[in-house]
PDB file of C-alpha atoms in Angstrom:
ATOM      1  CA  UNK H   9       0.172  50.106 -37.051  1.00  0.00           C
ATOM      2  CA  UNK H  10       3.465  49.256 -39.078  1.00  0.00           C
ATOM      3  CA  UNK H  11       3.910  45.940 -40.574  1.00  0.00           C
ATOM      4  CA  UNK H  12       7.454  45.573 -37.782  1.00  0.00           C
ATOM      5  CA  UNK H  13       4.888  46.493 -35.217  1.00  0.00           C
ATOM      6  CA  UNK H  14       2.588  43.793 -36.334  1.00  0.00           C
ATOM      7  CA  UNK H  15       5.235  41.144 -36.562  1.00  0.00           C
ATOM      8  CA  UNK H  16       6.526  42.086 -33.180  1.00  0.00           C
ATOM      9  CA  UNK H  17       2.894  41.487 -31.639  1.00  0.00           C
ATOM     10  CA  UNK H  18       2.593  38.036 -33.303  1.00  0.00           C
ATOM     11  CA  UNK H  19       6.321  37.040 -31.939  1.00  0.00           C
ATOM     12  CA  UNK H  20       5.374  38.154 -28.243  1.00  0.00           C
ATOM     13  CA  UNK H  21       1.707  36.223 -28.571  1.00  0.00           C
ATOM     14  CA  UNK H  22       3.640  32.896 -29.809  1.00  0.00           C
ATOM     15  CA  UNK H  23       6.075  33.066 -27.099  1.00  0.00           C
ATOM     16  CA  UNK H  24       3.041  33.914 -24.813  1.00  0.00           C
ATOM     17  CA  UNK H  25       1.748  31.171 -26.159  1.00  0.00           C
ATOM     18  CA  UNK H  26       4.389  28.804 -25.949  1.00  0.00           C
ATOM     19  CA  UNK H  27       5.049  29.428 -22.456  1.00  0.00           C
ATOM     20  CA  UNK H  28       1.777  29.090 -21.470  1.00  0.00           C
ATOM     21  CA  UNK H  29       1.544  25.457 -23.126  1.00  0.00           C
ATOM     22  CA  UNK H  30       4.329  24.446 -21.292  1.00  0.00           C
ATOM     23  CA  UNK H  31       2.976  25.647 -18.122  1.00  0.00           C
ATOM     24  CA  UNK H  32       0.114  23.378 -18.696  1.00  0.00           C
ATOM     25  CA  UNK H  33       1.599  20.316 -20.730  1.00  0.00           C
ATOM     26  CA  UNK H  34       4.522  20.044 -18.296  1.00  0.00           C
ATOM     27  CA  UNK H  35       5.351  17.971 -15.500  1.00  0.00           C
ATOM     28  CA  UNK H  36       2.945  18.635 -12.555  1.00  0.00           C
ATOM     29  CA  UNK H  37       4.259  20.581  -8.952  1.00  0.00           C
ATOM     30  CA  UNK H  38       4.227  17.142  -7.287  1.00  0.00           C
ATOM     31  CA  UNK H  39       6.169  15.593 -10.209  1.00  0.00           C
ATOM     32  CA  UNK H  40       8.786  17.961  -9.985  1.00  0.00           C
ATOM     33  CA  UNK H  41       8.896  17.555  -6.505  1.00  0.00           C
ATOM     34  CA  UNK H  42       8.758  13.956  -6.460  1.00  0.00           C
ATOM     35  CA  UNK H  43      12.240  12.771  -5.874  1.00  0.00           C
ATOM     36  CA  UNK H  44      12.460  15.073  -3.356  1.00  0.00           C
ATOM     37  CA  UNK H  45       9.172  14.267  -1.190  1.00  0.00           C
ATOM     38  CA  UNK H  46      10.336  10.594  -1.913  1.00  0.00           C
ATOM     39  CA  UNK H  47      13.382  10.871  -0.225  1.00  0.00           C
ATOM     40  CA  UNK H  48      11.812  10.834   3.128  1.00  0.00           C
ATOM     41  CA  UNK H  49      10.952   6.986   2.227  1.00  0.00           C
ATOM     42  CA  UNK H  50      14.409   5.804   1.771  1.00  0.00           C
ATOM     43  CA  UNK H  51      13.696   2.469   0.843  1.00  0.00           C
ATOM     44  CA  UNK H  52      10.763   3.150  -1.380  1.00  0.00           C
ATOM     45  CA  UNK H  53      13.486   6.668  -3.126  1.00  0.00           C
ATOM     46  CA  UNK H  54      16.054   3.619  -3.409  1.00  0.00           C
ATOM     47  CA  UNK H  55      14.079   1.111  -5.653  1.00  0.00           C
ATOM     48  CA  UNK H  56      12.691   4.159  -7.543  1.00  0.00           C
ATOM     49  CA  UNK H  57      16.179   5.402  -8.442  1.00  0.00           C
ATOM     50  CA  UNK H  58      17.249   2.093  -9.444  1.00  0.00           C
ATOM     51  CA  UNK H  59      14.287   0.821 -11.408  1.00  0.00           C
ATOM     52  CA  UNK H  60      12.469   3.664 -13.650  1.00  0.00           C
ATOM     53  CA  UNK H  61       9.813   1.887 -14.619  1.00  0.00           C
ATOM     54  CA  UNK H  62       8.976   1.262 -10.755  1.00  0.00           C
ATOM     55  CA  UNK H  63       9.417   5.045 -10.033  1.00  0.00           C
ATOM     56  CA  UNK H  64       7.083   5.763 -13.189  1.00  0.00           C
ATOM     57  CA  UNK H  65       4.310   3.599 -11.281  1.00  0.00           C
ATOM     58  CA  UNK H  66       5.334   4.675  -7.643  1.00  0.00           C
ATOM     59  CA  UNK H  67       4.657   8.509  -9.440  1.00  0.00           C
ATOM     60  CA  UNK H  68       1.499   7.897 -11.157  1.00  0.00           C
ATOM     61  CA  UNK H  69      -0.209   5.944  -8.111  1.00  0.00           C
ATOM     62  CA  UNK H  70       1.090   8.403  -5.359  1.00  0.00           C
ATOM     63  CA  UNK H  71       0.305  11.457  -7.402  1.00  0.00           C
ATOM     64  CA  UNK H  72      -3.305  10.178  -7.745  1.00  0.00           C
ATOM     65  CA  UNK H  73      -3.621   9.502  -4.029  1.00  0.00           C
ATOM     66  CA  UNK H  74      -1.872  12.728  -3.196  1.00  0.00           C
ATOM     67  CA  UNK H  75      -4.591  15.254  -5.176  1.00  0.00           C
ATOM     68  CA  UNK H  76      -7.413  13.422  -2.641  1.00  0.00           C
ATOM     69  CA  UNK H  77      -6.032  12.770   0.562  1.00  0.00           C
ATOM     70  CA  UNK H  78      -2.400  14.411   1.285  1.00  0.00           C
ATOM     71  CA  UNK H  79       0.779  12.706   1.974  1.00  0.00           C
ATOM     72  CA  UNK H  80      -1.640  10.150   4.296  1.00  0.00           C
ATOM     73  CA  UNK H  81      -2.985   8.835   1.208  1.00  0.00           C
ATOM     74  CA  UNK H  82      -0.131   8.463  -0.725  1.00  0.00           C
ATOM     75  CA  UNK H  83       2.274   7.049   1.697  1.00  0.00           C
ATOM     76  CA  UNK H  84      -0.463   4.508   1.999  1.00  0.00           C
ATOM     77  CA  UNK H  85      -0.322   3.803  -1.674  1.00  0.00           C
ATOM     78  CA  UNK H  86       3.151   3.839  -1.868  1.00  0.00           C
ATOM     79  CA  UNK H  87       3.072   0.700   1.422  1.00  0.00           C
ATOM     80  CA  UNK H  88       0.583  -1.241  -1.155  1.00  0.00           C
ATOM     81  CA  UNK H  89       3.049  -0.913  -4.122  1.00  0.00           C
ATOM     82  CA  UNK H  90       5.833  -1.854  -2.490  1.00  0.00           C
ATOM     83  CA  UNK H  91       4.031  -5.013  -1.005  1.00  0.00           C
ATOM     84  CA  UNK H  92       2.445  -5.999  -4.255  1.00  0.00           C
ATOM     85  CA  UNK H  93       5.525  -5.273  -6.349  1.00  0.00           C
ATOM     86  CA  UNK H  94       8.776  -5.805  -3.794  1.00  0.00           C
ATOM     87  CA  UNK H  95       7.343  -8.342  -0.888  1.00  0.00           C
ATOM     88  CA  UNK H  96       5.430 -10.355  -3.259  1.00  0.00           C
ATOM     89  CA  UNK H  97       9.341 -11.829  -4.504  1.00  0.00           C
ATOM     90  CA  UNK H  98      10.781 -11.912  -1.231  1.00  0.00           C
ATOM     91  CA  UNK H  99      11.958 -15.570   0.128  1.00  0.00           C
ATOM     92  CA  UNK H 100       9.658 -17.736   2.717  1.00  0.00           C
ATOM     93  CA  UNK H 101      12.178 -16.664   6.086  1.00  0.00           C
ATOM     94  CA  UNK H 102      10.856 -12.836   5.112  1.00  0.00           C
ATOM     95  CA  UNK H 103       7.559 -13.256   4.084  1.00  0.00           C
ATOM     96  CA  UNK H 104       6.475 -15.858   7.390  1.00  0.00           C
ATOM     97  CA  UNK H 105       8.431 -13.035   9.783  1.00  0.00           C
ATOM     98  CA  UNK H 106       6.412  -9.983   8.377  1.00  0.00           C
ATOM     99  CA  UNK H 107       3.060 -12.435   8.543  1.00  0.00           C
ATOM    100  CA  UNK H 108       4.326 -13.090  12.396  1.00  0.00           C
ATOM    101  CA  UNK H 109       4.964  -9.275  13.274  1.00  0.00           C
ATOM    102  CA  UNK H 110       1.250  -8.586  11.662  1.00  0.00           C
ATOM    103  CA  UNK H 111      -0.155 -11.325  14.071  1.00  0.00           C
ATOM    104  CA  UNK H 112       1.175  -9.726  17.013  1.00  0.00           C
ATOM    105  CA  UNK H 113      -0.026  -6.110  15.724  1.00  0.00           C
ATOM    106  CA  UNK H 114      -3.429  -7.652  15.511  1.00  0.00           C
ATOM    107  CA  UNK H 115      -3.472  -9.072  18.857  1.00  0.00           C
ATOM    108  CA  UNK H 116      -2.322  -6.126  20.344  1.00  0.00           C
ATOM    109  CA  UNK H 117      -4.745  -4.255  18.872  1.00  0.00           C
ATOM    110  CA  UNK H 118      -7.690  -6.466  19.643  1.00  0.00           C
ATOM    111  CA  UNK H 119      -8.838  -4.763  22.485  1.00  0.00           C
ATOM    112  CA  UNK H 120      -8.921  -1.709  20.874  1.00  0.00           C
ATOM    113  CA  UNK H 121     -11.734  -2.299  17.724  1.00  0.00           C
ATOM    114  CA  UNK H 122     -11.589   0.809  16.053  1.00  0.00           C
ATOM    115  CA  UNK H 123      -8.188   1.448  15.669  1.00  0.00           C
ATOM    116  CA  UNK H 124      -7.491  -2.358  14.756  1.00  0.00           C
ATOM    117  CA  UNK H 125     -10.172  -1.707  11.602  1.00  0.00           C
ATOM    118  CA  UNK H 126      -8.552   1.229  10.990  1.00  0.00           C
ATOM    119  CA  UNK H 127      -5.007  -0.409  10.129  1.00  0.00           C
ATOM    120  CA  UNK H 128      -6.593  -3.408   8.452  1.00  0.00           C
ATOM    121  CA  UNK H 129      -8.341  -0.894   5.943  1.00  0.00           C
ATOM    122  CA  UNK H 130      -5.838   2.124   5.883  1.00  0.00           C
ATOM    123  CA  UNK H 131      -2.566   0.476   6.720  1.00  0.00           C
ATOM    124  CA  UNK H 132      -0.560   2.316   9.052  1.00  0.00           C
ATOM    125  CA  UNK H 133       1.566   5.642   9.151  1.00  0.00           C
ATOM    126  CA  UNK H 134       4.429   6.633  11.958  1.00  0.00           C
ATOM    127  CA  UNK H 135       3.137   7.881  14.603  1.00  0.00           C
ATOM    128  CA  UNK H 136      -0.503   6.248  14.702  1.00  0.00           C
ATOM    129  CA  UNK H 137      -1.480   3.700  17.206  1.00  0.00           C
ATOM    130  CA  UNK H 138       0.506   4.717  19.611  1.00  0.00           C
ATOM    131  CA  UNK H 139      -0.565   1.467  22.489  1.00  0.00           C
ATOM    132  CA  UNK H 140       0.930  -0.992  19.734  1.00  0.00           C
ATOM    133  CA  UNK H 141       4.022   1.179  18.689  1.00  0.00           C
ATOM    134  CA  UNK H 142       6.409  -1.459  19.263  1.00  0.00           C
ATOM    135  CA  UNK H 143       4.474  -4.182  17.829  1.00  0.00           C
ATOM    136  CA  UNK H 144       4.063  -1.453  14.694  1.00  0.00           C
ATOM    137  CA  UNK H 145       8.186  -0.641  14.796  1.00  0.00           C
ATOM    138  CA  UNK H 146       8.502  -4.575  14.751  1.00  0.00           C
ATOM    139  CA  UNK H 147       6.337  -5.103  11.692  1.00  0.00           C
ATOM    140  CA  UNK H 148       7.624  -1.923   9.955  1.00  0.00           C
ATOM    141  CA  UNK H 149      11.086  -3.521  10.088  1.00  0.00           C
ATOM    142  CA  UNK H 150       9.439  -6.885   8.963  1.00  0.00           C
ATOM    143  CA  UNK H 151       8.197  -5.014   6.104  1.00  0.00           C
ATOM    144  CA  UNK H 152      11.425  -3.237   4.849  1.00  0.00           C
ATOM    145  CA  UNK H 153      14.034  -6.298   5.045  1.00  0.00           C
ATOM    146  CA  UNK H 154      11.049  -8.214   3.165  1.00  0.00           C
ATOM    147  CA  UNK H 155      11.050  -5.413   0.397  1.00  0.00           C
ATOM    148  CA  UNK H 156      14.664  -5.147   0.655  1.00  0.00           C
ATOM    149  CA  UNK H 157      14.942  -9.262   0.110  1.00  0.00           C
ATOM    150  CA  UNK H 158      12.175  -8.959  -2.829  1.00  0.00           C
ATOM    151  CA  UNK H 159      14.034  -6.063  -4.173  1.00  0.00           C
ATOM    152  CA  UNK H 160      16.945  -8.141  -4.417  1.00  0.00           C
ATOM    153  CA  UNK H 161      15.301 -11.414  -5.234  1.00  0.00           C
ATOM    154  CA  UNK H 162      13.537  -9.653  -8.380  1.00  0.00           C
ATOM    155  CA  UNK H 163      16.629  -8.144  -9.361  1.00  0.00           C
ATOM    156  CA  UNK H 164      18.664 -11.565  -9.805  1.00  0.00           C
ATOM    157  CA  UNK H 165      15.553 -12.607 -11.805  1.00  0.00           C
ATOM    158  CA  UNK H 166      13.277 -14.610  -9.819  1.00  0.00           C
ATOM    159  CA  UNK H 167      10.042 -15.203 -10.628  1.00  0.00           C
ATOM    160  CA  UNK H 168       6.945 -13.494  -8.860  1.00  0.00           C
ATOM    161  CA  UNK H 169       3.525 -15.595  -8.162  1.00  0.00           C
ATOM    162  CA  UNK H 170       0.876 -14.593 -10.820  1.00  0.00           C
ATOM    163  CA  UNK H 171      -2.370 -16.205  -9.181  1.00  0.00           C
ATOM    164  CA  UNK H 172      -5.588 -17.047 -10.713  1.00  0.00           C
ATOM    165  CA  UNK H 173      -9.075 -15.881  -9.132  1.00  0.00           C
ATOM    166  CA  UNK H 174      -9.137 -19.765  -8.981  1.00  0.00           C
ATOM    167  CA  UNK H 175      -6.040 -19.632  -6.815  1.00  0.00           C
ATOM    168  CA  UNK H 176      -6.632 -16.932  -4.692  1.00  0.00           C
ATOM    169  CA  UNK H 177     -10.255 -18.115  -3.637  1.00  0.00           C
ATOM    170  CA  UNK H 178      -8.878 -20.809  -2.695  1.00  0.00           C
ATOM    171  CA  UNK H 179      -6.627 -19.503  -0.075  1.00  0.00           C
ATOM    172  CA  UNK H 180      -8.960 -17.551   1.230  1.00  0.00           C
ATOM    173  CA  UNK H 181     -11.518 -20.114   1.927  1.00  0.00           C
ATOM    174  CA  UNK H 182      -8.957 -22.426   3.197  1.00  0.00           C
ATOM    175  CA  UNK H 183      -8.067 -19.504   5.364  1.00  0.00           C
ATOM    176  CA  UNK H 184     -11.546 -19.070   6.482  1.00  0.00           C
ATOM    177  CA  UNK H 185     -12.025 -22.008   7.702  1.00  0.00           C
ATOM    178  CA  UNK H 186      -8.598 -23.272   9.270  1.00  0.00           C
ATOM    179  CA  UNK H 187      -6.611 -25.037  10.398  1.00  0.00           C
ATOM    180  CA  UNK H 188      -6.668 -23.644  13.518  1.00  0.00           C
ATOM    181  CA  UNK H 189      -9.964 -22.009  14.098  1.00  0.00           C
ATOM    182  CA  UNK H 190     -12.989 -21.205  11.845  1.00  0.00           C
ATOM    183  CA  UNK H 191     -14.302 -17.973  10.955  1.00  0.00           C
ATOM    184  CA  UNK H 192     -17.874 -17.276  12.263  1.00  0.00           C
ATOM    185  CA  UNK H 193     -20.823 -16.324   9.893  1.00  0.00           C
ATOM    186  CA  UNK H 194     -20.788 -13.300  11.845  1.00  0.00           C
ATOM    187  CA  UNK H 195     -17.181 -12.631  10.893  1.00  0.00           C
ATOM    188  CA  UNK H 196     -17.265 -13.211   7.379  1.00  0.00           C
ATOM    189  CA  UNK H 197     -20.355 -11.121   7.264  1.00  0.00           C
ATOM    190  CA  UNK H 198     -18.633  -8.049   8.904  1.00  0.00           C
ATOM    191  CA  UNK H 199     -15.657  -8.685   6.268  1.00  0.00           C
ATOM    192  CA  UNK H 200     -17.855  -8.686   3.206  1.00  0.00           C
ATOM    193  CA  UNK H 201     -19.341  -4.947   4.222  1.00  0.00           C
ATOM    194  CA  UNK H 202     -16.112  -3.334   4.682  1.00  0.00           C
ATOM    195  CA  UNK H 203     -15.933  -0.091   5.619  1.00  0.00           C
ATOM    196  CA  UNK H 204     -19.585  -0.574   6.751  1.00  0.00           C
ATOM    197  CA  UNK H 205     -18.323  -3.275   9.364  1.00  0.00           C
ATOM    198  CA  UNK H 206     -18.834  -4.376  13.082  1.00  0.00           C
ATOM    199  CA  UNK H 207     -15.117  -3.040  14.154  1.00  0.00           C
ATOM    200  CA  UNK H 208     -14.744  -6.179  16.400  1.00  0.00           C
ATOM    201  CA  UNK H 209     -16.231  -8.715  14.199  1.00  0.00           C
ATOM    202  CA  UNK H 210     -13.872  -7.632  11.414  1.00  0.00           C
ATOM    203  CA  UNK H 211     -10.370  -7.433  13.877  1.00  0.00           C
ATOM    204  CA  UNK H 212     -11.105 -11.050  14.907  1.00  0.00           C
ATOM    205  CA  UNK H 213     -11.972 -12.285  12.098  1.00  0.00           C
ATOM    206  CA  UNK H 214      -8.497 -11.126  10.571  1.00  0.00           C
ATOM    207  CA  UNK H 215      -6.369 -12.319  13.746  1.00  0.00           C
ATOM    208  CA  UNK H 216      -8.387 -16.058  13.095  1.00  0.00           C
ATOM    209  CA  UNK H 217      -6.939 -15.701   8.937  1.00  0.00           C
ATOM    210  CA  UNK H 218      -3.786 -14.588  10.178  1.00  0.00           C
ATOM    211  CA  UNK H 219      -3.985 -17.443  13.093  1.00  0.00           C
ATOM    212  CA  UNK H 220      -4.594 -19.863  10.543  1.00  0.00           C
ATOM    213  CA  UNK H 221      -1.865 -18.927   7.866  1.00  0.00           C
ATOM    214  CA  UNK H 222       0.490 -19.179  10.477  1.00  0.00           C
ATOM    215  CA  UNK H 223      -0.712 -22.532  11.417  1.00  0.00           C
ATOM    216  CA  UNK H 224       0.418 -24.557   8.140  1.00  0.00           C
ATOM    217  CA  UNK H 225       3.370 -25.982   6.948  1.00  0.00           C
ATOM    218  CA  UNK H 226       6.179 -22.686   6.649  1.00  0.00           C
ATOM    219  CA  UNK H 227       6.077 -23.044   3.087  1.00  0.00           C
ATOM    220  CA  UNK H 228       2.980 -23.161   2.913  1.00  0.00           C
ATOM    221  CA  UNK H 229       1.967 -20.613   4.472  1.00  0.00           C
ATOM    222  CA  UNK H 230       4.914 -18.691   2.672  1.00  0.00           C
ATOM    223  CA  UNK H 231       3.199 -19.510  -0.537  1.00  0.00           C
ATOM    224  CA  UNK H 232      -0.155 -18.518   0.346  1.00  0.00           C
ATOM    225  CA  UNK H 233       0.903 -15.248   1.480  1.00  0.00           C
ATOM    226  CA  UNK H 234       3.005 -14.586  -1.526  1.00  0.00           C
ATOM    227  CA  UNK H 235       0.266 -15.188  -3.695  1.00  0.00           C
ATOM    228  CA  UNK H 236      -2.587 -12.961  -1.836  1.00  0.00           C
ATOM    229  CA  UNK H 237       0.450  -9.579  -2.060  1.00  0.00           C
ATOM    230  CA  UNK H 238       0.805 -10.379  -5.800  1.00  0.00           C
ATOM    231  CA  UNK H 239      -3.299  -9.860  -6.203  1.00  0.00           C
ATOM    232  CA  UNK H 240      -4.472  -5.874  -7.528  1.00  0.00           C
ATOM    233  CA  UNK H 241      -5.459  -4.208  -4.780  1.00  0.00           C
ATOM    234  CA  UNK H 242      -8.283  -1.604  -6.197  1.00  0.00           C
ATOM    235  CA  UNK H 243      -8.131   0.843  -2.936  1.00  0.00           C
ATOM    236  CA  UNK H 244      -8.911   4.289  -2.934  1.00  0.00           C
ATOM    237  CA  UNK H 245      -6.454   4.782   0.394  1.00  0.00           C
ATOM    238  CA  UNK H 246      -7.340   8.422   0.505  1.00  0.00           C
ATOM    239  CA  UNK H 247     -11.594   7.747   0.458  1.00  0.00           C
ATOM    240  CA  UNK H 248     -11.041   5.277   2.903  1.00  0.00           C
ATOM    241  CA  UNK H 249      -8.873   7.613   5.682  1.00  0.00           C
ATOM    242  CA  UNK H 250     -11.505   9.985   5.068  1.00  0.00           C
ATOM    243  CA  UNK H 251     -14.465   7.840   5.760  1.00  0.00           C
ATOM    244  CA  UNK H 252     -12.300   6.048   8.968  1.00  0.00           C
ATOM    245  CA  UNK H 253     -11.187   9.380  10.037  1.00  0.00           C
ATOM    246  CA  UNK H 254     -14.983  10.207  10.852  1.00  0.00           C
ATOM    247  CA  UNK H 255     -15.289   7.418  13.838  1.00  0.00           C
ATOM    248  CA  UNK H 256     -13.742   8.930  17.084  1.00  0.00           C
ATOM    249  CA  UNK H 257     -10.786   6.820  18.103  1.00  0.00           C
ATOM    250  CA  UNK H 258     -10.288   5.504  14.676  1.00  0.00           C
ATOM    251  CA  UNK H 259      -6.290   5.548  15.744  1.00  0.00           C
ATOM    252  CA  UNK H 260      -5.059   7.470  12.313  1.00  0.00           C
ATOM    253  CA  UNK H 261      -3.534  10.791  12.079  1.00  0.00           C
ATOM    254  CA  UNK H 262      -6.434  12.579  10.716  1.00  0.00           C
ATOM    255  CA  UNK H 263      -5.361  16.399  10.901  1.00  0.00           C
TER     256      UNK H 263
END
């Protein structure tokens, strides 16, 4: 073999080579495709294209959720986000009328267990729950003028609550036990095993909580509720549709 056929051999298996690290080190399909798989969330593609570093998280998380449970998962991730990040700024008129709309989601779906522990441990999609769709379209609008307030609200600089464990204990055991009705032992003890929980037990005990936010002072309850969006949520959305989407009329789109 000649020397120019040598060197011709070691040109093609850098560029070989080169190309195939790229291939690998680049952006993933689903980065690439982001913006454009975004874009059906208008209000979530919005806040990404005008804050980077939110799109950078709204990426990361959604990718994540994406590579175990589908669009489901991530669209789920991408509602906690946007509550812990957007809602958790937005003023005490937007925050009490998204806590109202989720009270009358919760009542509607009381007499229907298994989808009502569904949406209180998956969150909801379009589509799902069909018997409380308006109650859902009421709350879904709820949700977006309170990100669309916080969005603004965090823009012009104002502050977002940072809450202690201390803090955040403390609502919930003031929520727990009023002031307008008490959680049962039976209740809390359905809420403390989850995914493992009586569906009824766990669907009344959140319309009591919600019941009794709703009961104190506006401002208040405002507070409260600003505080408990701001906490981490640690949720692995897409294990949790997965497990739900075993129990027959679980309510979710499951296909």
């Amino acid at each position: 073999m000649t020397r120019r056929s040598i060197l011709l051999l070691l040109v093609v298996a850098l560029l070989a080579g080169n190309l195939a690290y790229a291939s690998l080190s680049g952006p993933s399909a689903f980065a690439r495709d982001f913006d454009q798989n975004i874009a059906r969330y208008p209000l979530a593609a919005s806040i990404a294209h005008s804050d980077p570093s939110l799109r950078q998280i709204f990426l990361r998380e959604t990718e994540a959720a994406f590579n175990e449970g589908g669009w489901p998962a991530a669209s789920g991730v991408l509602n906690l986000i946007l509550a812990t990040e957007m809602e958790a700024y937005a003023d005490d008129e937007h925050i009490n009328a998204v806590d109202r709309a989720k009270l009358a989601a919760l009542l509607k779906l009381a007499s229907d267990p298994l989808a009502c522990k569904s949406y209180l441990l998956a969150g909801s999609q379009p589509g799902e729950f069909a018997d409380a769709a308006q109650e859902f379209a009421d709350l879904g609008s709820a949700h977006r003028a309170a990100i669309e307030n916080g969005f603004e609200r965090k823009m012009k600089g104002v502050a977002r609550a940072e809450p202690s464990d201390a803090e955040l204990a403390a609502i919930e055991t003031q929520l727990r036990l009023g002031p307008f009705v008490e959680l049962t032992r039976q209740e809390l003890g359905a809420q403390s095993r989850y995914l493992g929980g009586n569906a009824a037990l766990m669907c009344s005990a959140a319309t009591k909580k919600q019941l009794n936010l709703l009961s104190m002072d506006s401002a208040d309850s405002a507070s409260a509720s600003r505080m408990r969006r701001a906490r981490n949520y640690n949720i692995d959305v897409a294990e949790v549709r997965a497990k739900l989407c075993r129990e027959p009329g679980n309510g979710l789109s499951c296909s």
